Structures are given as C-alpha cells and as structure tokens.
Amino acid sequence: MDYFLELVCSGLVRGSIYALIALGYTMVYGIIQLINFAHGEIYMIGAFVALIVSGVLTIYGFSGVSILVLAALIAAIYAAAYGYTLEKIAYRPLRTAPRLSPLISAIGASLFLQNYVLLAQTPDYLPFPELIPEFAFMDPIAQRTGLGSAELVILVTSAVTMIGLTVLIKYTRIGKAMRATQQDMTMARLVGVNVDRVISMTFVIGSVLAAIGGVLVGSSIGQINFYIGFMAGVKAFTAAVLGGIGNIPGAALGGLVLGLAESLAAGYVSSAYEDVFAFGVLVIILILRPEGLLGKAVKQKV
Amino acid sequence: MKNIKQSLLIAAWFVFLTFPLMVVKVNTLKHLVEWRWLNMLWVALGAFFLSFVWRWAMERKQLRSRADEESGGDDGTGLGHRLLHDPKLFRPALGGLAAAALLFPWVLDVYQVNIMVLALIFVVLGLGLNITVGLAGLLDLGYVAFFAVGAYSYALINQYYGLGFWACLPVGGIIGAFLGVVLGFPILRLRGDYLAIVTLGFGSIAKIVIENWEDFTNGAKGVANIPRPGLFGMEMNIGAATIYTYYLMLLMVLFTIFVTNRLKDSRIGRAWMALREDEIACVAMGVDMARTKLSAYAFGAFWAGAVGVIFAARNTYINPNSFTFMESAIVLSIVVLGGMGSIVGVIIAALVLILMPEYLRAFADYRMLVFGAVMVLMMIFRPQGLIANVRKTYVHRKPAAEESNG
C-alpha cells in the first residue's frame, strides 16, 4: 500500500510540473491556435538562468532562501523576455500565414534555442545547486510517501500559481482581454482590444510559468542540460491536449493524469517504458474523446 | 537616424537577453565563474547589423505582397520554373545532370560518394514524406520511425534468418507501409496539431522500444556486421561496394520520382490534394477519407522503410541514435524548404541540407543553430519553399489565325 502511495505522490509532483508548463501551451494555443514548440526551450532557458544566477551568487557568498528567490525571479524575467522576443521574431510575421508555417517556424526556433544554449554553455549535464531547504516537519511524511520538502514546494508553488492564473484570467483587465481575443480575434480588435499586446502578454505569462517549472525541477532533480526542454515540452503539450487544448483547468487536469499514469506505469511495469505509456494514454483518450478530457467539441463550419 | 536609434535599442535588448547565457559560465563544482565579455560585443554588433537586414527584408516582403495583390498573385515564373517548363532549357539541363550523376563516383573519391549516398537516402525520405505532408497535408513528426523500422527489419531479418539485401528491400518497405496503416488507423479522426503530437509520440515510442528491447534489437548497442548489398554473389572491396550502392541509390531515387510523379496525377493523388485543401468539402464530394488518409500514410511510410534497408546496408551498423526526432525534423524541413508537394524542390533541398553540413565541417558546431534559424527565416520570407509547387492549369490558347488577326 505504501508503495502505491509513494507512486501516487511522485505522480502528483510530476504532474503538477507538467501542468505548470502545459498552461503556457494551452494559453497560446487558445488564442492563436499555434503549438509553441519552443515553449519547452523557454523552460530550459529558465532553468539555465537560475543555475547561472545561483552559481554566481553562491560564489559571492550569498546563501539560503535568498538565492532561491532571486534565482527564480531573474529566471522568470529572462524567460518572459525570451518568450516575448520569440513571439515577435518567429510568430508575429506569420500571423496570417497557413497553419503549418508557424508550426515549422516553432520547430526551427526550438532547434535554434537548444543549440544556442549548447554552444554558449555546455553539452554536459550541469549539477543544479539544491536551493530548496529541508523542512524538519516533512521528515515523517517523507518516510512514508517519499514526499520531501522539495516536492512539497513544487506542489504548493504550482497550486498557488495556477490559482493565481485563474484569478488573473477571471478578474483582471488583461484576463478579460485574453478571453475576448480567444473567443474572436477580429471582434476583440473591433471593440478596442489591443490584440498584439494580449498575445505578447500571453507569451510572457506562459514563459514565466515555464521558468518557475524549470527552477523547481532543476533544484529537485539536481541536474540540467540543454536538451531537457524537448521532452518536457512534448510531455506538457501532451498534457495540454489530454485535458482539451485551449482549456486552462483542462491543462491542470491533463498534467495530473499524465503524471499519475507515468508514475504508476514506471512503478508497476517498467521505468524504461514510461514514455510509451504517456503517449499510449494520450492516444487512447484522443480516440475516445478527440476534443480532450475537458474540451468542448467544436462544430466545423462548412 | 531613426533607424540607427532603433537598431541601437535592438542591440541593447539582445545584449540583455543573451547576457547570462553568453557572458557568464559557471562551474558549480569548482565554484568558478568565467566571464566572457567578448561575446557581449559580438552579440551587440551582430544584433545591430542584423536589425538593418531584418528591416530591409521585412519592407521588401511587404512591397512584394502588395505587388502580388495588384497583379493577382505570384505567377511563379522564377528561374526554376522557366528551367522546368521550357523544354529547350529543361532537356539539356537534365542531360547534363544525368551525365554528372553517372560520372560522379569515377571522378571523386569514395568518401564523397559515401556522402552522396547519404544525401540520396534523404532525397528518397523527403520524397516519401512529401506524399504524406506535401500532398495529403497530414503533418507527420514521427516519420523517422518508419525509417528505423526499415533499417532494423533488414538488420534483424538478416541476423536471425540470414535473408539477403534484395529479399529484404521490399520487405522493409512493406513493413513500413503496414506500420503506416497501423499508426494511421487510430488517428484518422485527429486533425492538424493533434496529429502532430501523436506522430511525434509514435516516433519517440519507436526509438524507446528499439532501445529497450535488448533481447531482440540489441538495445543501445545496435546491430553490427550488416552485409552490404550483393551483386550475384560477387566479391567487392569497400570502394566498389560504395560505388555500387551509389548506383543503386540513384536507381531508387529515379524510381521514387517516377512513382511519386505518377501518384500525384492519379485519382488517389488528387484525392490527397483535395483532402489537404479542405477536408470537409472533400468528404462531402464523396472521397473516402479513411482510405485516402491511410493510403497516404502507407505510401509515405513505404519509401522510408525501403530506404531504411539501404541505409542499414550502407552503414553496416545501426543503433537507435540514428533515428531521433532530429532526423524527422530534418526530413520535414527538407519537404517544407523545398516547397510542399514539389518534387524538384524536395530533391534540391535534400541535397543542400545534407551536403552543406558535410562540406562545411569547419562550422559543424553551428550547423544545427543555422539550421533552426534558416527554418524560421524560410517560413517568414519564403513560405512557399525554394520551388513552389505549381498546379497544373489549363490555359486556353487562341488558334494561330485568330491571334495574327487580333
């Protein structure tokens, strides 16, 4: 029983990271129907910036939680800047192009960013400093469930971020503009919404979430390299599709389902095949519900 | 003046953007920081000058699209098209090309021929994917899976049953096509982006299975000692075998071109193109969607499987690392950069993309960086590809007498 509990807990942690990254995919897709393939790379860049900042700060004698906060903050700023620039260079000129063009452009941008980090830094795995402190009160829980303080921080942070995002979208001006743009871009523009700004903001918010995910994963796994963004991106996109793409609670649900499925498959079947199970779940759910778990079926107009 | 100010701002922005990654290099084990200020200068200068080029290109693009609107669209009379459609130019060009292709292995050394074989393998892969993506409009990001299956089917059938190259060539293709149908079946209902992620998943599943099925596929170690293609049991040294493989590949390319060209104008080819343009209208016109989609997958996968066999025979050693998402992305970009659906474009793009990195060994580290950038730039400035596929149109010609009167 404890083994099962352990698997569920690790699945939840994994899933909440997927969910955090998936939100960026889902928001962008909801508004401009683009799979932002380079989103995983933003996550990777977030992790790298955090690593560099924390490394420099450690050497200059800082320590403790201040490093974590500062590293996460700077990583979020940089990820936002990268997301913004990416949209401006690689996607905005293709706003009116056929659907396949921005997708190819996104794949190109993803390759570019990967190799940029590879060349500017290193192809090796870099050890990521342990930024999250050990909480004493977690010890008894960790013994039963394997849920350490790093995992607790991940769960709490992603829950808080997701609630924050929901509030942002429901109650703020920019959230309202986003929902309007999602419903009908032309109409939103006609009633005075600055659509370009809304899209930029979407990229910025999504990138910040991805960077938070990158920092959390980096400090709980303990190592990163230039290639981590690819698989994380694919998994997060899978999560977004699972939950019904364009749907924010769906992305959270999809992430959790995917994380649990992977963790259980890794625990009871074989850890080598966990990715196979992830995609297997995706295919099965898409066959049964092509619009995703929480998605609404859209009637095609002829 | 305004431009300079804008470019300065852009340069500053890029300096900010690339600062942590380009300038700082941290060694977290030895607690060392390396500051590389020179990189910052390069980024600043590069961004400053490139922003001028970018603005100029954007302006030109806008001017061109405005001109297109006035003249009613691009009529596609570039040099490429003149060369293709004017028999006076086309025939000598084709003759020269054929002579060059035939003489190639006798003029250059084995190394060059070997690279050329690889390039031709990618030509066939590109033409195969061109059926699925270019003609039928089904985005496939896991195409390399079929290639891997073809290569492994030859390697393993040879290892376990001792079957030769010629027996395995069609088998590889058929296994590929079969898998294409098996994959295509569950995802018939998905469109566009959903399709992309499922095929991407399929591609990585294939690699994971090959990597982990140790008893059968030899896992990450790969399969070695795969025999080269034979010719009536003749013994050949490596040089002769390479040249032989080259000619084989040349024949394969010609065969592929012939078949895809015929397919394009056939009933099923037109059904593919109709499907690509508008699925709903196409189904409403009575095209069987399931059959059309599955056949597109099967035909596309067939070529990947068959050419996978040749790839295994050329390398005499294969392992799962030759079949990553990267290869799928390269083949996809060959199709897109060449011009979707255009056979000549795909061939040129394959040759350029595969040969360029080989001959630019000095820039080998930067090639994937450039590759990604080219993909983005191509989509922005020339979305129709190197040589756009022009549909057959029927132009009404006035009778000669009437023309001279008028």
mmCIF file of C-alpha atoms in Angstrom, chain B residues 115-404:
data_model
loop_
_atom_site.group_PDB
_atom_site.id
_atom_site.type_symbol
_atom_site.label_atom_id
_atom_site.label_comp_id
_atom_site.label_asym_id
_atom_site.label_seq_id
_atom_site.Cartn_x
_atom_site.Cartn_y
_atom_site.Cartn_z
ATOM 1 C CA ILE B 115 28.243 11.254 -48.510
ATOM 2 C CA MET B 116 26.333 11.443 -51.762
ATOM 3 C CA VAL B 117 24.665 8.114 -50.973
ATOM 4 C CA LEU B 118 23.514 9.561 -47.670
ATOM 5 C CA ALA B 119 22.186 12.651 -49.433
ATOM 6 C CA LEU B 120 20.297 10.477 -51.899
ATOM 7 C CA ILE B 121 18.828 8.498 -48.998
ATOM 8 C CA PHE B 122 17.465 11.761 -47.662
ATOM 9 C CA VAL B 123 16.155 12.641 -51.126
ATOM 10 C CA VAL B 124 14.044 9.500 -51.042
ATOM 11 C CA LEU B 125 12.989 10.147 -47.453
ATOM 12 C CA GLY B 126 11.990 13.672 -48.428
ATOM 13 C CA LEU B 127 10.025 12.436 -51.418
ATOM 14 C CA GLY B 128 8.305 9.867 -49.234
ATOM 15 C CA LEU B 129 7.320 12.362 -46.573
ATOM 16 C CA ASN B 130 6.297 14.698 -49.351
ATOM 17 C CA ILE B 131 3.454 12.298 -50.076
ATOM 18 C CA THR B 132 2.145 12.422 -46.515
ATOM 19 C CA VAL B 133 2.806 16.061 -45.684
ATOM 20 C CA GLY B 134 3.124 17.794 -49.019
ATOM 21 C CA LEU B 135 0.348 16.109 -50.949
ATOM 22 C CA ALA B 136 -2.064 14.871 -48.306
ATOM 23 C CA GLY B 137 -1.380 17.616 -45.769
ATOM 24 C CA LEU B 138 -1.026 15.177 -42.849
ATOM 25 C CA LEU B 139 1.659 16.562 -40.608
ATOM 26 C CA ASP B 140 3.928 13.705 -39.531
ATOM 27 C CA LEU B 141 6.600 14.433 -36.940
ATOM 28 C CA GLY B 142 7.493 10.799 -36.360
ATOM 29 C CA TYR B 143 8.452 9.873 -39.880
ATOM 30 C CA VAL B 144 11.840 8.588 -38.806
ATOM 31 C CA ALA B 145 10.079 5.685 -37.053
ATOM 32 C CA PHE B 146 9.345 4.086 -40.422
ATOM 33 C CA PHE B 147 12.923 4.645 -41.490
ATOM 34 C CA ALA B 148 14.126 2.964 -38.304
ATOM 35 C CA VAL B 149 11.729 0.073 -38.757
ATOM 36 C CA GLY B 150 13.009 -0.496 -42.298
ATOM 37 C CA ALA B 151 16.636 -0.397 -41.218
ATOM 38 C CA TYR B 152 16.028 -2.709 -38.269
ATOM 39 C CA SER B 153 13.935 -5.118 -40.265
ATOM 40 C CA TYR B 154 16.843 -5.706 -42.639
ATOM 41 C CA ALA B 155 19.401 -5.882 -39.843
ATOM 42 C CA LEU B 156 17.361 -8.303 -37.743
ATOM 43 C CA ILE B 157 15.960 -10.487 -40.516
ATOM 44 C CA ASN B 158 19.491 -10.837 -41.787
ATOM 45 C CA GLN B 159 20.788 -11.643 -38.341
ATOM 46 C CA TYR B 160 18.140 -14.199 -37.433
ATOM 47 C CA TYR B 161 17.153 -15.711 -40.765
ATOM 48 C CA GLY B 162 20.110 -14.892 -42.991
ATOM 49 C CA LEU B 163 17.983 -13.307 -45.701
ATOM 50 C CA GLY B 164 19.885 -11.101 -48.140
ATOM 51 C CA PHE B 165 19.576 -7.459 -49.118
ATOM 52 C CA TRP B 166 17.407 -7.935 -52.169
ATOM 53 C CA ALA B 167 14.882 -10.037 -50.318
ATOM 54 C CA CYS B 168 14.712 -7.504 -47.510
ATOM 55 C CA LEU B 169 14.355 -4.375 -49.632
ATOM 56 C CA PRO B 170 10.672 -4.882 -50.440
ATOM 57 C CA VAL B 171 10.069 -6.438 -47.029
ATOM 58 C CA GLY B 172 11.373 -3.296 -45.308
ATOM 59 C CA GLY B 173 9.103 -1.158 -47.444
ATOM 60 C CA ILE B 174 6.090 -3.339 -46.797
ATOM 61 C CA ILE B 175 6.684 -3.439 -43.051
ATOM 62 C CA GLY B 176 6.975 0.348 -43.123
ATOM 63 C CA ALA B 177 3.742 0.683 -45.079
ATOM 64 C CA PHE B 178 1.990 -1.757 -42.759
ATOM 65 C CA LEU B 179 3.072 0.255 -39.739
ATOM 66 C CA GLY B 180 1.925 3.397 -41.505
ATOM 67 C CA VAL B 181 -1.565 1.924 -41.743
ATOM 68 C CA VAL B 182 -1.463 0.672 -38.149
ATOM 69 C CA LEU B 183 -0.454 4.116 -36.930
ATOM 70 C CA GLY B 184 -2.798 5.882 -39.277
ATOM 71 C CA PHE B 185 -5.852 3.922 -38.218
ATOM 72 C CA PRO B 186 -6.387 5.224 -34.669
ATOM 73 C CA ILE B 187 -5.565 8.798 -35.565
ATOM 74 C CA LEU B 188 -7.763 9.172 -38.613
ATOM 75 C CA ARG B 189 -10.136 11.465 -36.806
ATOM 76 C CA LEU B 190 -7.468 13.792 -35.476
ATOM 77 C CA ARG B 191 -6.531 16.898 -37.341
ATOM 78 C CA GLY B 192 -3.541 19.149 -37.713
ATOM 79 C CA ASP B 193 -1.906 19.738 -34.394
ATOM 80 C CA TYR B 194 -3.289 16.716 -32.572
ATOM 81 C CA LEU B 195 -1.927 14.619 -35.385
ATOM 82 C CA ALA B 196 1.460 16.282 -35.000
ATOM 83 C CA ILE B 197 1.782 15.409 -31.326
ATOM 84 C CA VAL B 198 0.573 11.830 -31.757
ATOM 85 C CA THR B 199 3.009 11.164 -34.596
ATOM 86 C CA LEU B 200 5.767 12.778 -32.561
ATOM 87 C CA GLY B 201 4.859 10.418 -29.749
ATOM 88 C CA PHE B 202 4.911 7.478 -32.114
ATOM 89 C CA GLY B 203 8.380 8.441 -33.301
ATOM 90 C CA SER B 204 9.739 8.528 -29.778
ATOM 91 C CA ILE B 205 7.924 5.313 -28.843
ATOM 92 C CA ALA B 206 9.642 3.532 -31.731
ATOM 93 C CA LYS B 207 13.021 4.713 -30.521
ATOM 94 C CA ILE B 208 12.309 3.775 -26.891
ATOM 95 C CA VAL B 209 11.163 0.304 -27.897
ATOM 96 C CA ILE B 210 14.235 -0.294 -30.045
ATOM 97 C CA GLU B 211 16.449 0.965 -27.254
ATOM 98 C CA ASN B 212 14.907 -1.174 -24.530
ATOM 99 C CA TRP B 213 14.029 -4.397 -26.277
ATOM 100 C CA GLU B 214 17.503 -5.715 -25.589
ATOM 101 C CA ASP B 215 16.907 -9.397 -26.384
ATOM 102 C CA PHE B 216 15.578 -8.720 -29.830
ATOM 103 C CA THR B 217 17.087 -5.493 -31.117
ATOM 104 C CA ASN B 218 20.344 -5.498 -29.183
ATOM 105 C CA GLY B 219 19.280 -2.287 -27.425
ATOM 106 C CA ALA B 220 21.518 0.744 -27.403
ATOM 107 C CA LYS B 221 24.487 -1.318 -28.604
ATOM 108 C CA GLY B 222 22.936 -1.557 -32.047
ATOM 109 C CA VAL B 223 23.344 -4.223 -34.700
ATOM 110 C CA ALA B 224 26.714 -4.664 -36.392
ATOM 111 C CA ASN B 225 28.017 -6.647 -39.364
ATOM 112 C CA ILE B 226 25.110 -5.935 -41.654
ATOM 113 C CA PRO B 227 26.093 -7.115 -45.133
ATOM 114 C CA ARG B 228 26.326 -4.629 -47.965
ATOM 115 C CA PRO B 229 24.081 -5.192 -50.971
ATOM 116 C CA GLY B 230 25.345 -8.045 -53.131
ATOM 117 C CA LEU B 231 25.513 -8.465 -56.882
ATOM 118 C CA PHE B 232 25.107 -12.116 -57.929
ATOM 119 C CA GLY B 233 27.453 -13.200 -55.153
ATOM 120 C CA MET B 234 30.349 -11.139 -56.474
ATOM 121 C CA GLU B 235 33.065 -10.203 -54.004
ATOM 122 C CA MET B 236 33.611 -6.442 -53.827
ATOM 123 C CA ASN B 237 36.051 -4.303 -51.909
ATOM 124 C CA ILE B 238 34.729 -1.297 -49.987
ATOM 125 C CA GLY B 239 35.309 1.143 -52.843
ATOM 126 C CA ALA B 240 33.439 -0.933 -55.371
ATOM 127 C CA ALA B 241 30.653 -1.651 -52.912
ATOM 128 C CA THR B 242 30.214 2.050 -52.230
ATOM 129 C CA ILE B 243 30.003 2.843 -55.922
ATOM 130 C CA TYR B 244 27.554 0.012 -56.371
ATOM 131 C CA THR B 245 25.429 1.328 -53.520
ATOM 132 C CA TYR B 246 25.564 4.746 -55.121
ATOM 133 C CA TYR B 247 24.156 3.496 -58.403
ATOM 134 C CA LEU B 248 21.584 1.505 -56.528
ATOM 135 C CA MET B 249 20.526 4.608 -54.690
ATOM 136 C CA LEU B 250 20.413 6.574 -57.924
ATOM 137 C CA LEU B 251 18.045 3.997 -59.375
ATOM 138 C CA MET B 252 15.984 4.139 -56.207
ATOM 139 C CA VAL B 253 15.711 7.925 -56.492
ATOM 140 C CA LEU B 254 14.640 7.690 -60.127
ATOM 141 C CA PHE B 255 12.087 5.032 -59.246
ATOM 142 C CA THR B 256 10.760 7.167 -56.392
ATOM 143 C CA ILE B 257 10.483 10.218 -58.607
ATOM 144 C CA PHE B 258 8.701 8.186 -61.244
ATOM 145 C CA VAL B 259 6.212 6.716 -58.789
ATOM 146 C CA THR B 260 5.501 9.910 -56.858
ATOM 147 C CA ASN B 261 5.081 11.807 -60.081
ATOM 148 C CA ARG B 262 2.580 9.286 -61.350
ATOM 149 C CA LEU B 263 0.831 9.181 -57.998
ATOM 150 C CA LYS B 264 0.495 12.931 -57.949
ATOM 151 C CA ASP B 265 -1.611 12.996 -61.083
ATOM 152 C CA SER B 266 -3.544 9.857 -60.314
ATOM 153 C CA ARG B 267 -7.000 9.603 -58.854
ATOM 154 C CA ILE B 268 -5.648 8.916 -55.372
ATOM 155 C CA GLY B 269 -3.123 11.750 -55.662
ATOM 156 C CA ARG B 270 -5.842 14.209 -56.475
ATOM 157 C CA ALA B 271 -7.867 12.878 -53.573
ATOM 158 C CA TRP B 272 -4.869 13.591 -51.306
ATOM 159 C CA MET B 273 -4.571 17.129 -52.525
ATOM 160 C CA ALA B 274 -8.288 17.684 -52.132
ATOM 161 C CA LEU B 275 -8.031 16.399 -48.580
ATOM 162 C CA ARG B 276 -5.190 18.775 -47.890
ATOM 163 C CA GLU B 277 -7.106 21.757 -49.159
ATOM 164 C CA ASP B 278 -10.391 21.152 -47.388
ATOM 165 C CA GLU B 279 -11.225 18.007 -45.550
ATOM 166 C CA ILE B 280 -14.908 18.639 -45.108
ATOM 167 C CA ALA B 281 -15.559 19.673 -48.688
ATOM 168 C CA CYS B 282 -13.516 16.716 -49.834
ATOM 169 C CA VAL B 283 -15.562 14.228 -47.840
ATOM 170 C CA ALA B 284 -18.750 15.910 -48.974
ATOM 171 C CA MET B 285 -17.662 15.298 -52.556
ATOM 172 C CA GLY B 286 -17.603 11.583 -51.857
ATOM 173 C CA VAL B 287 -13.929 10.918 -51.214
ATOM 174 C CA ASP B 288 -13.427 8.086 -48.746
ATOM 175 C CA MET B 289 -11.489 9.876 -46.020
ATOM 176 C CA ALA B 290 -10.268 6.798 -44.157
ATOM 177 C CA ARG B 291 -8.947 5.106 -47.267
ATOM 178 C CA THR B 292 -7.329 8.244 -48.607
ATOM 179 C CA LYS B 293 -5.564 9.083 -45.356
ATOM 180 C CA LEU B 294 -4.397 5.534 -44.742
ATOM 181 C CA SER B 295 -3.063 5.238 -48.267
ATOM 182 C CA ALA B 296 -1.143 8.492 -47.823
ATOM 183 C CA TYR B 297 0.449 7.110 -44.661
ATOM 184 C CA ALA B 298 1.155 3.769 -46.263
ATOM 185 C CA PHE B 299 2.756 5.234 -49.396
ATOM 186 C CA GLY B 300 4.838 7.676 -47.403
ATOM 187 C CA ALA B 301 5.982 5.034 -44.953
ATOM 188 C CA PHE B 302 6.789 2.545 -47.703
ATOM 189 C CA TRP B 303 9.632 4.681 -49.015
ATOM 190 C CA ALA B 304 11.024 5.278 -45.566
ATOM 191 C CA GLY B 305 11.019 1.554 -44.849
ATOM 192 C CA ALA B 306 12.648 0.630 -48.148
ATOM 193 C CA VAL B 307 15.312 3.301 -47.927
ATOM 194 C CA GLY B 308 15.920 2.286 -44.320
ATOM 195 C CA VAL B 309 17.095 -1.082 -45.645
ATOM 196 C CA ILE B 310 19.590 0.663 -47.900
ATOM 197 C CA PHE B 311 20.686 2.869 -45.023
ATOM 198 C CA ALA B 312 21.419 -0.186 -42.877
ATOM 199 C CA ALA B 313 23.315 -1.798 -45.754
ATOM 200 C CA ARG B 314 25.325 1.352 -46.393
ATOM 201 C CA ASN B 315 26.356 1.792 -42.764
ATOM 202 C CA THR B 316 26.753 -1.944 -41.993
ATOM 203 C CA TYR B 317 25.988 -0.872 -38.415
ATOM 204 C CA ILE B 318 22.901 0.734 -36.927
ATOM 205 C CA ASN B 319 21.909 1.859 -33.473
ATOM 206 C CA PRO B 320 18.897 3.745 -32.116
ATOM 207 C CA ASN B 321 20.738 7.075 -32.125
ATOM 208 C CA SER B 322 20.383 7.386 -35.888
ATOM 209 C CA PHE B 323 16.628 7.651 -35.505
ATOM 210 C CA THR B 324 15.881 10.606 -33.269
ATOM 211 C CA PHE B 325 13.369 13.426 -33.578
ATOM 212 C CA MET B 326 16.177 15.394 -35.210
ATOM 213 C CA GLU B 327 16.038 13.189 -38.292
ATOM 214 C CA SER B 328 12.280 13.609 -38.506
ATOM 215 C CA ALA B 329 12.739 17.363 -38.244
ATOM 216 C CA ILE B 330 15.392 17.335 -40.955
ATOM 217 C CA VAL B 331 13.200 15.368 -43.336
ATOM 218 C CA LEU B 332 10.238 17.598 -42.569
ATOM 219 C CA SER B 333 12.283 20.699 -43.213
ATOM 220 C CA ILE B 334 13.508 19.208 -46.483
ATOM 221 C CA VAL B 335 9.885 18.937 -47.539
ATOM 222 C CA VAL B 336 8.948 22.395 -46.324
ATOM 223 C CA LEU B 337 12.072 24.190 -47.509
ATOM 224 C CA GLY B 338 11.872 22.511 -50.889
ATOM 225 C CA GLY B 339 8.308 23.589 -51.362
ATOM 226 C CA MET B 340 5.495 21.333 -50.226
ATOM 227 C CA GLY B 341 4.417 18.937 -52.904
ATOM 228 C CA SER B 342 7.147 19.964 -55.317
ATOM 229 C CA ILE B 343 9.403 17.080 -56.331
ATOM 230 C CA VAL B 344 12.274 19.129 -57.749
ATOM 231 C CA GLY B 345 12.235 21.410 -54.722
ATOM 232 C CA VAL B 346 12.435 18.467 -52.338
ATOM 233 C CA ILE B 347 15.402 16.999 -54.207
ATOM 234 C CA ILE B 348 17.310 20.277 -54.192
ATOM 235 C CA ALA B 349 16.540 20.908 -50.528
ATOM 236 C CA ALA B 350 17.682 17.403 -49.541
ATOM 237 C CA LEU B 351 20.962 17.774 -51.407
ATOM 238 C CA VAL B 352 21.601 21.224 -49.957
ATOM 239 C CA LEU B 353 20.688 20.337 -46.385
ATOM 240 C CA ILE B 354 22.651 17.093 -46.240
ATOM 241 C CA LEU B 355 25.672 18.082 -48.309
ATOM 242 C CA MET B 356 26.105 21.580 -46.882
ATOM 243 C CA PRO B 357 26.975 20.465 -43.333
ATOM 244 C CA GLU B 358 29.331 17.823 -44.709
ATOM 245 C CA TYR B 359 31.287 20.317 -46.737
ATOM 246 C CA LEU B 360 31.151 22.951 -44.021
ATOM 247 C CA ARG B 361 32.869 20.770 -41.449
ATOM 248 C CA ALA B 362 34.553 23.843 -40.022
ATOM 249 C CA PHE B 363 31.173 25.161 -38.987
ATOM 250 C CA ALA B 364 29.948 21.788 -37.832
ATOM 251 C CA ASP B 365 29.133 23.044 -34.333
ATOM 252 C CA TYR B 366 26.973 25.808 -35.670
ATOM 253 C CA ARG B 367 25.119 23.844 -38.268
ATOM 254 C CA MET B 368 22.091 22.986 -36.159
ATOM 255 C CA LEU B 369 21.921 26.587 -34.967
ATOM 256 C CA VAL B 370 21.943 27.815 -38.550
ATOM 257 C CA PHE B 371 19.511 25.078 -39.467
ATOM 258 C CA GLY B 372 16.973 26.275 -36.927
ATOM 259 C CA ALA B 373 17.406 29.890 -37.959
ATOM 260 C CA VAL B 374 17.003 29.001 -41.631
ATOM 261 C CA MET B 375 13.783 27.154 -40.856
ATOM 262 C CA VAL B 376 12.350 30.232 -39.143
ATOM 263 C CA LEU B 377 13.563 32.666 -41.810
ATOM 264 C CA MET B 378 12.344 30.491 -44.636
ATOM 265 C CA MET B 379 8.851 30.415 -43.151
ATOM 266 C CA ILE B 380 8.846 34.168 -42.782
ATOM 267 C CA PHE B 381 10.325 35.202 -46.105
ATOM 268 C CA ARG B 382 9.644 32.359 -48.473
ATOM 269 C CA PRO B 383 6.829 30.231 -47.057
ATOM 270 C CA GLN B 384 6.193 28.536 -50.388
ATOM 271 C CA GLY B 385 9.650 26.929 -50.373
ATOM 272 C CA LEU B 386 12.550 27.015 -52.799
ATOM 273 C CA ILE B 387 10.491 25.893 -55.724
ATOM 274 C CA ALA B 388 6.812 26.242 -55.188
ATOM 275 C CA ASN B 389 4.574 23.508 -56.415
ATOM 276 C CA VAL B 390 2.532 24.943 -59.249
ATOM 277 C CA ARG B 391 -0.697 23.247 -60.005
ATOM 278 C CA LYS B 392 -1.436 22.151 -63.476
ATOM 279 C CA THR B 393 -3.572 24.772 -65.097
ATOM 280 C CA TYR B 394 -5.127 24.641 -68.473
ATOM 281 C CA VAL B 395 -4.626 27.779 -70.482
ATOM 282 C CA HIS B 396 -6.874 28.375 -73.402
ATOM 283 C CA ARG B 397 -4.752 29.044 -76.453
ATOM 284 C CA LYS B 398 -6.258 31.077 -79.218
ATOM 285 C CA PRO B 399 -5.934 29.493 -82.641
ATOM 286 C CA ALA B 400 -2.983 30.885 -84.578
ATOM 287 C CA ALA B 401 -5.072 32.561 -87.268
ATOM 288 C CA GLU B 402 -7.172 34.446 -84.785
ATOM 289 C CA GLU B 403 -4.081 35.595 -82.956
ATOM 290 C CA SER B 404 -2.476 37.116 -86.017
#
